[in-house]
Amino acid sequence: MTLRTGRHFLQIPGPTNVPDSVLRAMAAPVIDHRGPEFQKLTNRLLPALATVFRTRGPVVVFPASGTGAWEAALVNTLSPGDRVLCFETGHFATLWRTMAEALGLDVDFVPGDWRRGADPEVLAARLAADPAHRIKAVCVVHNETSTGVTSRVPEIRAALDAADHPALLLVDTISSLASIDYHHDAWGVDVTVAGSQKGLMLPPGLSFNAVSDKALEAAAAARLPRSYWDWRPVIEANRNGFFPYTPATNLLYGLEEALRLLAAEGLPAVFARHSRHAAITRAAVRAWGLEVLCADEREHSSSLTAVLLPEEHDADKVREIVLERFDMSLGSGLGRLAGKVFRIGHLGCFNDLMLAGTLAGVRAGLELAGVPLAPAGEDPTPELLRTA
Ligand code: PLP
């Protein structure tokens, strides 16, 4: 085995690097999840968590990966055969669609080219063609982690409002929460789906549903089978500081520390940092002569950048070289983008010199893989870091 010195560069778009203080917070003795110390933890944690979603409503915490929170969003609000409108923005939107179908929902999947976000104009047209209000929910992936494209959720909300359509709005923020500006209440989102392993800077294992009053009303009438994912017993037990089943105690310790770090930096500063690192990454990629996958200037992701390679080059080969030579993990192309793109994660616990190291490693990996680039002397990263 090769000896690795220094830290591995985990530059996939989640799971992300976990801050040392979060790791230390989790390395505490396990406590009784039905005892007073745990009760105090929950009572501190849930209000702090709600501020990140920017909601005054409940946030349900599941000991599960993000996929579980997807399922929870659907089974708590919908009934068998309900029509839901989903947008083909990429791999994760496609997986959510597949899940909705498996659960017995009738999915209208708006086709997309995996380079753009959910189109508010297409939504407006679909809503106008639905005077009987058969569409019960609109599902949008805020930040499509497979493509580096961020959908314009406020414009999606505006289209629903303009049509005066009662469909619920379900939004996946798994790779945007705590990285890209987001407002559950102000944007009129009914269920926000999130996960621990990206902007929240935790290991995988927790996921979340922020829930509006309208979603809670829908939950009272929804008939899809649900048991483990049922919000109601969790919300009920949370009122008293507990959970209906064994919570992921030590991840919750980590969550409290991660929320403290986010509050100390301030969410506006967190978003500005992400957007600056994303802008520098795009500028570097373009200066190298390569193409960023996202095709709409309004929709660039601040969490990650997907880099499109010239057709004759294999993105997985570049990733392999970067891992072997520089001990850095980059995200692979998913689904129909396999081999065509690689993804640079620049979210979570990240700073300027980590970005400089990441871009230097990517550039060197591209050269070693024989991908034709603009001359090395033109690498703009140091200047961008000084001036951007
Ligand atoms: N949605 C998005 C946007 C994601 O990025 C992911 C995972 O990366 C998921 C859903 C699925 O989450 P998980 O892999 O935690 O189940």
Short mmCIF file of C-alpha atoms and ligand atoms in Angstrom, two decimals:
data_model
loop_
_atom_site.label_atom_id
_atom_site.label_comp_id
_atom_site.label_asym_id
_atom_site.label_seq_id
_atom_site.Cartn_x
_atom_site.Cartn_y
_atom_site.Cartn_z
CA MET A 1 0.00 0.00 0.00
CA THR A 2 1.28 3.49 -0.85
CA LEU A 3 2.05 5.62 2.19
CA ARG A 4 -0.02 8.79 2.14
CA THR A 5 1.14 11.81 4.07
CA GLY A 6 -0.86 14.94 4.84
CA ARG A 7 -4.62 15.01 4.46
CA HIS A 8 -6.62 13.40 1.71
CA PHE A 9 -8.40 16.01 -0.45
CA LEU A 10 -12.08 15.03 -0.38
CA GLN A 11 -13.34 17.24 -3.18
CA ILE A 12 -16.42 15.27 -4.15
CA PRO A 13 -19.68 17.20 -3.79
CA GLY A 14 -20.55 15.35 -0.61
CA PRO A 15 -19.85 13.78 1.73
CA THR A 16 -17.66 16.78 2.45
CA ASN A 17 -14.73 17.47 4.79
CA VAL A 18 -15.83 17.39 8.42
CA PRO A 19 -14.32 20.13 10.64
CA ASP A 20 -12.07 18.86 13.43
CA SER A 21 -14.31 20.40 16.10
CA VAL A 22 -17.30 18.48 14.70
CA LEU A 23 -15.29 15.24 14.75
CA ARG A 24 -14.33 15.95 18.35
CA ALA A 25 -17.92 16.73 19.32
CA MET A 26 -18.99 13.35 17.98
CA ALA A 27 -16.25 11.52 19.85
CA ALA A 28 -18.18 11.83 23.10
CA PRO A 29 -19.58 8.99 25.20
CA VAL A 30 -23.01 7.83 24.06
CA ILE A 31 -25.75 9.00 26.37
CA ASP A 32 -29.21 7.70 27.26
CA HIS A 33 -31.54 8.94 24.53
CA ARG A 34 -34.42 8.84 26.99
CA GLY A 35 -32.59 10.77 29.69
CA PRO A 36 -32.53 14.44 30.69
CA GLU A 37 -29.20 15.28 29.06
CA PHE A 38 -30.47 14.12 25.67
CA GLN A 39 -33.72 16.01 26.19
CA LYS A 40 -31.74 19.21 26.72
CA LEU A 41 -29.70 18.52 23.58
CA THR A 42 -32.86 18.13 21.44
CA ASN A 43 -34.38 21.26 22.92
CA ARG A 44 -31.27 23.27 22.01
CA LEU A 45 -30.77 21.61 18.65
CA LEU A 46 -34.16 21.83 16.95
CA PRO A 47 -34.57 25.62 17.14
CA ALA A 48 -30.96 26.12 15.96
CA LEU A 49 -31.56 23.70 13.07
CA ALA A 50 -34.70 25.56 11.98
CA THR A 51 -32.69 28.77 11.49
CA VAL A 52 -30.61 27.11 8.76
CA PHE A 53 -33.79 26.18 6.87
CA ARG A 54 -35.10 29.65 7.65
CA THR A 55 -38.35 28.28 9.01
CA ARG A 56 -40.49 28.73 12.06
CA GLY A 57 -42.08 25.33 11.47
CA PRO A 58 -40.94 21.85 12.49
CA VAL A 59 -37.86 20.16 11.07
CA VAL A 60 -38.10 16.38 11.30
CA VAL A 61 -34.73 14.63 11.77
CA PHE A 62 -34.30 11.08 10.49
CA PRO A 63 -31.38 8.73 11.19
CA ALA A 64 -31.11 8.09 7.45
CA SER A 65 -29.37 9.20 4.29
CA GLY A 66 -31.04 11.78 2.05
CA THR A 67 -32.95 9.11 0.14
CA GLY A 68 -34.97 8.40 3.29
CA ALA A 69 -35.96 12.06 3.54
CA TRP A 70 -37.07 11.97 -0.13
CA GLU A 71 -39.37 9.08 0.73
CA ALA A 72 -40.64 10.81 3.86
CA ALA A 73 -41.55 13.92 1.84
CA LEU A 74 -43.65 11.85 -0.56
CA VAL A 75 -45.34 9.37 1.77
CA ASN A 76 -46.37 11.99 4.31
CA THR A 77 -48.11 14.26 1.82
CA LEU A 78 -49.52 12.16 -1.03
CA SER A 79 -51.96 9.35 -1.80
CA PRO A 80 -51.78 6.43 -4.26
CA GLY A 81 -52.27 7.60 -7.85
CA ASP A 82 -51.71 11.29 -7.07
CA ARG A 83 -50.13 13.21 -9.93
CA VAL A 84 -46.76 14.80 -9.24
CA LEU A 85 -44.74 17.00 -11.55
CA CYS A 86 -40.98 16.42 -11.58
CA PHE A 87 -38.24 17.99 -13.72
CA GLU A 88 -35.48 15.97 -15.34
CA THR A 89 -32.61 18.15 -14.17
CA GLY A 90 -30.16 15.27 -13.73
CA HIS A 91 -29.39 12.01 -11.99
CA PHE A 92 -30.87 12.85 -8.60
CA ALA A 93 -34.11 14.25 -10.03
CA THR A 94 -34.36 11.01 -12.03
CA LEU A 95 -33.86 8.87 -8.91
CA TRP A 96 -36.53 10.84 -7.03
CA ARG A 97 -38.90 10.34 -9.97
CA THR A 98 -38.19 6.59 -9.94
CA MET A 99 -38.95 6.48 -6.22
CA ALA A 100 -42.23 8.38 -6.69
CA GLU A 101 -43.29 5.88 -9.34
CA ALA A 102 -42.31 2.93 -7.14
CA LEU A 103 -44.51 4.37 -4.41
CA GLY A 104 -47.52 4.38 -6.76
CA LEU A 105 -47.59 8.05 -7.77
CA ASP A 106 -48.44 9.20 -11.28
CA VAL A 107 -45.36 11.17 -12.34
CA ASP A 108 -45.27 13.75 -15.11
CA PHE A 109 -41.51 13.95 -15.74
CA VAL A 110 -40.67 17.12 -17.68
CA PRO A 111 -37.74 16.17 -19.94
CA GLY A 112 -34.47 18.07 -19.61
CA ASP A 113 -30.95 18.08 -21.06
CA TRP A 114 -29.10 17.82 -17.69
CA ARG A 115 -27.54 21.26 -18.24
CA ARG A 116 -30.37 23.46 -16.98
CA GLY A 117 -32.61 23.71 -13.94
CA ALA A 118 -36.37 23.28 -13.60
CA ASP A 119 -37.99 25.71 -16.04
CA PRO A 120 -40.55 28.04 -14.41
CA GLU A 121 -42.15 28.73 -17.81
CA VAL A 122 -42.73 25.03 -18.47
CA LEU A 123 -44.22 24.77 -14.98
CA ALA A 124 -46.53 27.71 -15.73
CA ALA A 125 -47.73 25.98 -18.92
CA ARG A 126 -48.32 22.66 -17.10
CA LEU A 127 -50.28 24.42 -14.34
CA ALA A 128 -52.37 26.38 -16.86
CA ALA A 129 -53.28 23.06 -18.49
CA ASP A 130 -54.47 21.68 -15.15
CA PRO A 131 -57.65 23.59 -14.22
CA ALA A 132 -58.94 20.56 -12.27
CA HIS A 133 -55.84 20.69 -10.03
CA ARG A 134 -54.90 17.08 -10.62
CA ILE A 135 -51.24 17.92 -9.92
CA LYS A 136 -50.85 17.45 -6.18
CA ALA A 137 -47.15 18.21 -5.83
CA VAL A 138 -44.27 19.77 -7.73
CA CYS A 139 -40.85 18.25 -6.94
CA VAL A 140 -37.69 20.26 -7.61
CA VAL A 141 -34.07 19.45 -6.85
CA HIS A 142 -32.70 22.85 -5.80
CA ASN A 143 -29.07 21.99 -6.50
CA GLU A 144 -28.64 19.07 -8.91
CA THR A 145 -25.47 17.49 -7.57
CA SER A 146 -24.91 15.48 -10.76
CA THR A 147 -24.72 18.58 -12.98
CA GLY A 148 -23.81 21.61 -10.86
CA VAL A 149 -27.03 23.39 -11.79
CA THR A 150 -29.18 25.29 -9.27
CA SER A 151 -32.89 25.66 -10.02
CA ARG A 152 -34.56 29.01 -9.40
CA VAL A 153 -36.95 28.01 -6.62
CA PRO A 154 -38.41 31.52 -6.06
CA GLU A 155 -39.45 31.57 -9.75
CA ILE A 156 -40.99 28.11 -9.39
CA ARG A 157 -42.97 29.40 -6.39
CA ALA A 158 -43.99 32.50 -8.38
CA ALA A 159 -45.34 30.28 -11.19
CA LEU A 160 -47.46 28.34 -8.67
CA ASP A 161 -48.74 31.58 -7.15
CA ALA A 162 -49.47 33.18 -10.54
CA ALA A 163 -51.57 30.14 -11.50
CA ASP A 164 -53.21 30.14 -8.07
CA HIS A 165 -52.51 26.41 -8.07
CA PRO A 166 -52.71 24.49 -4.76
CA ALA A 167 -50.01 21.87 -5.54
CA LEU A 168 -47.49 21.32 -2.77
CA LEU A 169 -43.93 22.40 -3.45
CA LEU A 170 -41.35 19.76 -2.43
CA VAL A 171 -37.70 20.83 -2.71
CA ASP A 172 -34.54 18.75 -2.38
CA THR A 173 -31.78 20.89 -0.82
CA ILE A 174 -29.45 18.00 -0.09
CA SER A 175 -26.48 19.75 -1.75
CA SER A 176 -27.60 23.35 -1.25
CA LEU A 177 -28.65 23.74 2.38
CA ALA A 178 -26.05 25.81 4.25
CA SER A 179 -24.14 26.40 0.99
CA ILE A 180 -26.59 28.31 -1.22
CA ASP A 181 -29.14 30.88 -0.07
CA TYR A 182 -32.44 29.18 0.76
CA HIS A 183 -35.64 30.18 2.57
CA HIS A 184 -38.16 27.48 3.41
CA ASP A 185 -40.81 29.87 4.76
CA ALA A 186 -40.30 32.96 2.59
CA TRP A 187 -40.17 30.89 -0.61
CA GLY A 188 -43.37 29.08 0.29
CA VAL A 189 -41.84 25.61 0.21
CA ASP A 190 -43.99 22.87 1.75
CA VAL A 191 -41.37 20.19 2.33
CA THR A 192 -37.63 20.83 2.24
CA VAL A 193 -35.52 17.68 2.02
CA ALA A 194 -31.94 17.89 3.31
CA GLY A 195 -29.03 15.72 4.40
CA SER A 196 -26.16 15.99 6.85
CA GLN A 197 -23.18 15.21 4.64
CA LYS A 198 -22.80 18.32 2.48
CA GLY A 199 -23.18 21.96 3.54
CA LEU A 200 -23.87 20.89 7.12
CA MET A 201 -20.32 19.47 7.26
CA LEU A 202 -21.27 16.22 9.01
CA PRO A 203 -20.73 12.61 8.03
CA PRO A 204 -23.63 10.93 6.22
CA GLY A 205 -26.39 9.53 8.39
CA LEU A 206 -28.89 12.28 9.16
CA SER A 207 -31.57 13.66 6.90
CA PHE A 208 -34.30 16.20 7.35
CA ASN A 209 -37.76 17.36 6.32
CA ALA A 210 -38.73 20.97 7.06
CA VAL A 211 -42.50 21.00 6.96
CA SER A 212 -45.02 23.79 6.28
CA ASP A 213 -48.49 24.06 7.84
CA LYS A 214 -49.96 23.16 4.47
CA ALA A 215 -47.82 20.02 4.34
CA LEU A 216 -48.96 19.08 7.84
CA GLU A 217 -52.57 19.44 6.70
CA ALA A 218 -51.81 17.27 3.68
CA ALA A 219 -50.26 14.71 6.03
CA ALA A 220 -53.54 14.36 7.87
CA ALA A 221 -55.27 13.27 4.63
CA ALA A 222 -52.41 11.48 2.80
CA ARG A 223 -52.95 7.75 2.22
CA LEU A 224 -49.60 6.40 1.01
CA PRO A 225 -48.49 3.74 3.51
CA ARG A 226 -46.01 5.13 6.03
CA SER A 227 -44.68 3.98 9.34
CA TYR A 228 -41.00 4.66 10.02
CA TRP A 229 -41.16 7.86 7.97
CA ASP A 230 -44.33 9.21 9.56
CA TRP A 231 -43.69 12.80 10.70
CA ARG A 232 -46.42 12.86 13.32
CA PRO A 233 -44.90 10.65 16.05
CA VAL A 234 -41.55 12.43 15.60
CA ILE A 235 -43.06 15.90 15.91
CA GLU A 236 -45.09 14.72 18.89
CA ALA A 237 -42.07 13.23 20.71
CA ASN A 238 -39.87 16.24 19.79
CA ARG A 239 -42.24 18.53 21.70
CA ASN A 240 -40.92 16.85 24.80
CA GLY A 241 -37.28 16.71 23.65
CA PHE A 242 -37.30 13.08 22.52
CA PHE A 243 -37.66 10.85 19.45
CA PRO A 244 -40.02 7.89 18.97
CA TYR A 245 -37.06 5.61 18.13
CA THR A 246 -33.35 5.58 18.87
CA PRO A 247 -31.85 8.75 17.39
CA ALA A 248 -28.29 8.97 15.98
CA THR A 249 -27.06 10.47 19.25
CA ASN A 250 -23.48 11.25 18.33
CA LEU A 251 -24.35 12.68 14.93
CA LEU A 252 -26.64 15.05 16.81
CA TYR A 253 -23.68 16.16 18.95
CA GLY A 254 -21.84 16.84 15.71
CA LEU A 255 -24.84 18.69 14.31
CA GLU A 256 -24.91 21.01 17.28
CA GLU A 257 -21.25 21.90 16.72
CA ALA A 258 -21.74 22.31 12.96
CA LEU A 259 -24.66 24.67 13.58
CA ARG A 260 -22.48 26.63 15.99
CA LEU A 261 -19.80 27.00 13.31
CA LEU A 262 -22.36 28.12 10.70
CA ALA A 263 -23.86 30.66 13.11
CA ALA A 264 -20.40 31.99 14.00
CA GLU A 265 -19.52 32.55 10.33
CA GLY A 266 -23.04 33.82 9.58
CA LEU A 267 -25.16 32.32 6.79
CA PRO A 268 -24.72 35.30 4.42
CA ALA A 269 -20.92 34.93 4.73
CA VAL A 270 -21.20 31.17 4.23
CA PHE A 271 -23.16 31.70 0.99
CA ALA A 272 -20.76 34.43 -0.21
CA ARG A 273 -17.78 32.13 0.42
CA HIS A 274 -19.37 29.33 -1.59
CA SER A 275 -20.32 31.59 -4.46
CA ARG A 276 -16.82 33.11 -4.62
CA HIS A 277 -15.13 29.70 -4.67
CA ALA A 278 -17.54 28.57 -7.37
CA ALA A 279 -16.84 31.67 -9.49
CA ILE A 280 -13.06 31.17 -9.18
CA THR A 281 -13.45 27.50 -10.13
CA ARG A 282 -15.48 28.35 -13.23
CA ALA A 283 -12.98 31.05 -14.24
CA ALA A 284 -10.10 28.58 -13.86
CA VAL A 285 -11.87 25.83 -15.82
CA ARG A 286 -12.64 28.23 -18.66
CA ALA A 287 -9.10 29.61 -18.65
CA TRP A 288 -7.85 26.05 -19.09
CA GLY A 289 -10.01 25.92 -22.23
CA LEU A 290 -12.62 23.51 -20.83
CA GLU A 291 -16.41 23.79 -20.61
CA VAL A 292 -18.54 24.05 -17.49
CA LEU A 293 -21.59 21.76 -17.83
CA CYS A 294 -24.18 24.26 -16.54
CA ALA A 295 -25.57 26.06 -19.60
CA ASP A 296 -27.42 28.96 -17.97
CA GLU A 297 -25.51 31.80 -16.30
CA ARG A 298 -28.37 32.25 -13.80
CA GLU A 299 -28.11 28.66 -12.59
CA HIS A 300 -24.46 28.01 -11.74
CA SER A 301 -24.11 26.01 -8.55
CA SER A 302 -22.08 27.40 -5.66
CA SER A 303 -21.58 23.89 -4.23
CA LEU A 304 -19.89 22.16 -7.11
CA THR A 305 -18.71 22.57 -10.69
CA ALA A 306 -19.17 19.82 -13.28
CA VAL A 307 -16.46 19.97 -15.95
CA LEU A 308 -17.21 18.63 -19.41
CA LEU A 309 -14.31 16.96 -21.21
CA PRO A 310 -13.71 16.90 -24.97
CA GLU A 311 -15.48 13.79 -26.38
CA GLU A 312 -12.40 11.66 -26.92
CA HIS A 313 -11.31 11.99 -23.27
CA ASP A 314 -12.46 9.89 -20.32
CA ALA A 315 -13.30 11.87 -17.18
CA ASP A 316 -12.87 8.77 -15.03
CA LYS A 317 -9.27 8.43 -16.21
CA VAL A 318 -8.60 11.99 -15.02
CA ARG A 319 -10.20 11.19 -11.64
CA GLU A 320 -8.11 8.03 -11.36
CA ILE A 321 -4.87 9.91 -12.03
CA VAL A 322 -5.77 12.70 -9.60
CA LEU A 323 -6.52 10.14 -6.89
CA GLU A 324 -3.38 8.11 -7.47
CA ARG A 325 -0.94 10.99 -7.92
CA PHE A 326 -2.36 13.65 -5.64
CA ASP A 327 -4.57 11.77 -3.16
CA MET A 328 -7.62 13.81 -4.15
CA SER A 329 -11.12 12.44 -4.74
CA LEU A 330 -13.22 14.17 -7.39
CA GLY A 331 -16.87 13.41 -8.15
CA SER A 332 -17.63 11.03 -11.01
CA GLY A 333 -20.10 11.63 -13.83
CA LEU A 334 -23.40 10.03 -12.83
CA GLY A 335 -25.99 8.33 -15.02
CA ARG A 336 -25.81 9.53 -18.60
CA LEU A 337 -22.85 11.78 -17.72
CA ALA A 338 -20.62 8.84 -16.71
CA GLY A 339 -17.13 9.30 -18.16
CA LYS A 340 -18.09 12.63 -19.74
CA VAL A 341 -17.75 14.95 -16.75
CA PHE A 342 -15.99 15.07 -13.43
CA ARG A 343 -17.26 17.17 -10.57
CA ILE A 344 -15.27 19.45 -8.27
CA GLY A 345 -16.90 19.85 -4.87
CA HIS A 346 -16.20 23.24 -3.26
CA LEU A 347 -18.75 23.14 -0.47
CA GLY A 348 -18.79 22.76 3.27
CA CYS A 349 -15.62 23.15 5.34
CA PHE A 350 -13.41 24.74 2.67
CA ASN A 351 -11.08 27.71 2.20
CA ASP A 352 -9.00 29.58 -0.35
CA LEU A 353 -5.88 27.46 -0.11
CA MET A 354 -7.89 24.23 -0.23
CA LEU A 355 -9.37 25.61 -3.45
CA ALA A 356 -5.90 26.50 -4.76
CA GLY A 357 -4.69 22.97 -4.00
CA THR A 358 -7.79 21.46 -5.57
CA LEU A 359 -7.46 23.46 -8.78
CA ALA A 360 -3.71 22.79 -8.99
CA GLY A 361 -4.34 19.04 -8.62
CA VAL A 362 -7.14 19.04 -11.18
CA ARG A 363 -5.08 20.98 -13.70
CA ALA A 364 -2.05 18.71 -13.26
CA GLY A 365 -4.30 15.62 -13.52
CA LEU A 366 -5.79 16.89 -16.76
CA GLU A 367 -2.31 17.45 -18.20
CA LEU A 368 -1.15 13.99 -17.12
CA ALA A 369 -4.24 12.51 -18.76
CA GLY A 370 -3.32 14.25 -22.01
CA VAL A 371 -6.36 16.53 -22.12
CA PRO A 372 -5.42 19.51 -24.30
CA LEU A 373 -5.41 22.72 -22.24
CA ALA A 374 -4.50 26.35 -22.61
CA PRO A 375 -0.77 26.95 -21.81
CA ALA A 376 0.21 26.38 -18.16
CA GLY A 377 1.46 29.94 -17.77
CA GLU A 378 -2.10 31.16 -18.12
CA ASP A 379 -3.45 29.45 -15.01
CA PRO A 380 -5.46 32.25 -13.40
CA THR A 381 -6.00 30.72 -9.94
CA PRO A 382 -3.46 32.74 -7.89
CA GLU A 383 -4.62 36.01 -9.37
CA LEU A 384 -8.28 35.08 -8.92
CA LEU A 385 -7.64 34.27 -5.29
CA ARG A 386 -6.03 37.69 -4.83
CA THR A 387 -8.68 39.69 -6.60
CA ALA A 388 -12.02 37.82 -6.63
N1 PLP B 1 -30.52 14.39 -3.76
C1 PLP B 1 -29.37 15.01 -4.04
C2 PLP B 1 -29.42 16.36 -4.69
C3 PLP B 1 -28.15 14.40 -3.74
O1 PLP B 1 -27.00 15.02 -4.02
C4 PLP B 1 -28.16 13.11 -3.13
C5 PLP B 1 -26.89 12.44 -2.81
O2 PLP B 1 -25.82 12.89 -3.12
C6 PLP B 1 -29.38 12.52 -2.85
C7 PLP B 1 -30.54 13.18 -3.17
C8 PLP B 1 -29.44 11.17 -2.22
O3 PLP B 1 -28.97 11.27 -0.91
P1 PLP B 1 -28.28 10.05 -0.14
O4 PLP B 1 -27.20 9.53 -1.04
O5 PLP B 1 -27.76 10.71 1.11
O6 PLP B 1 -29.35 9.06 0.13
#
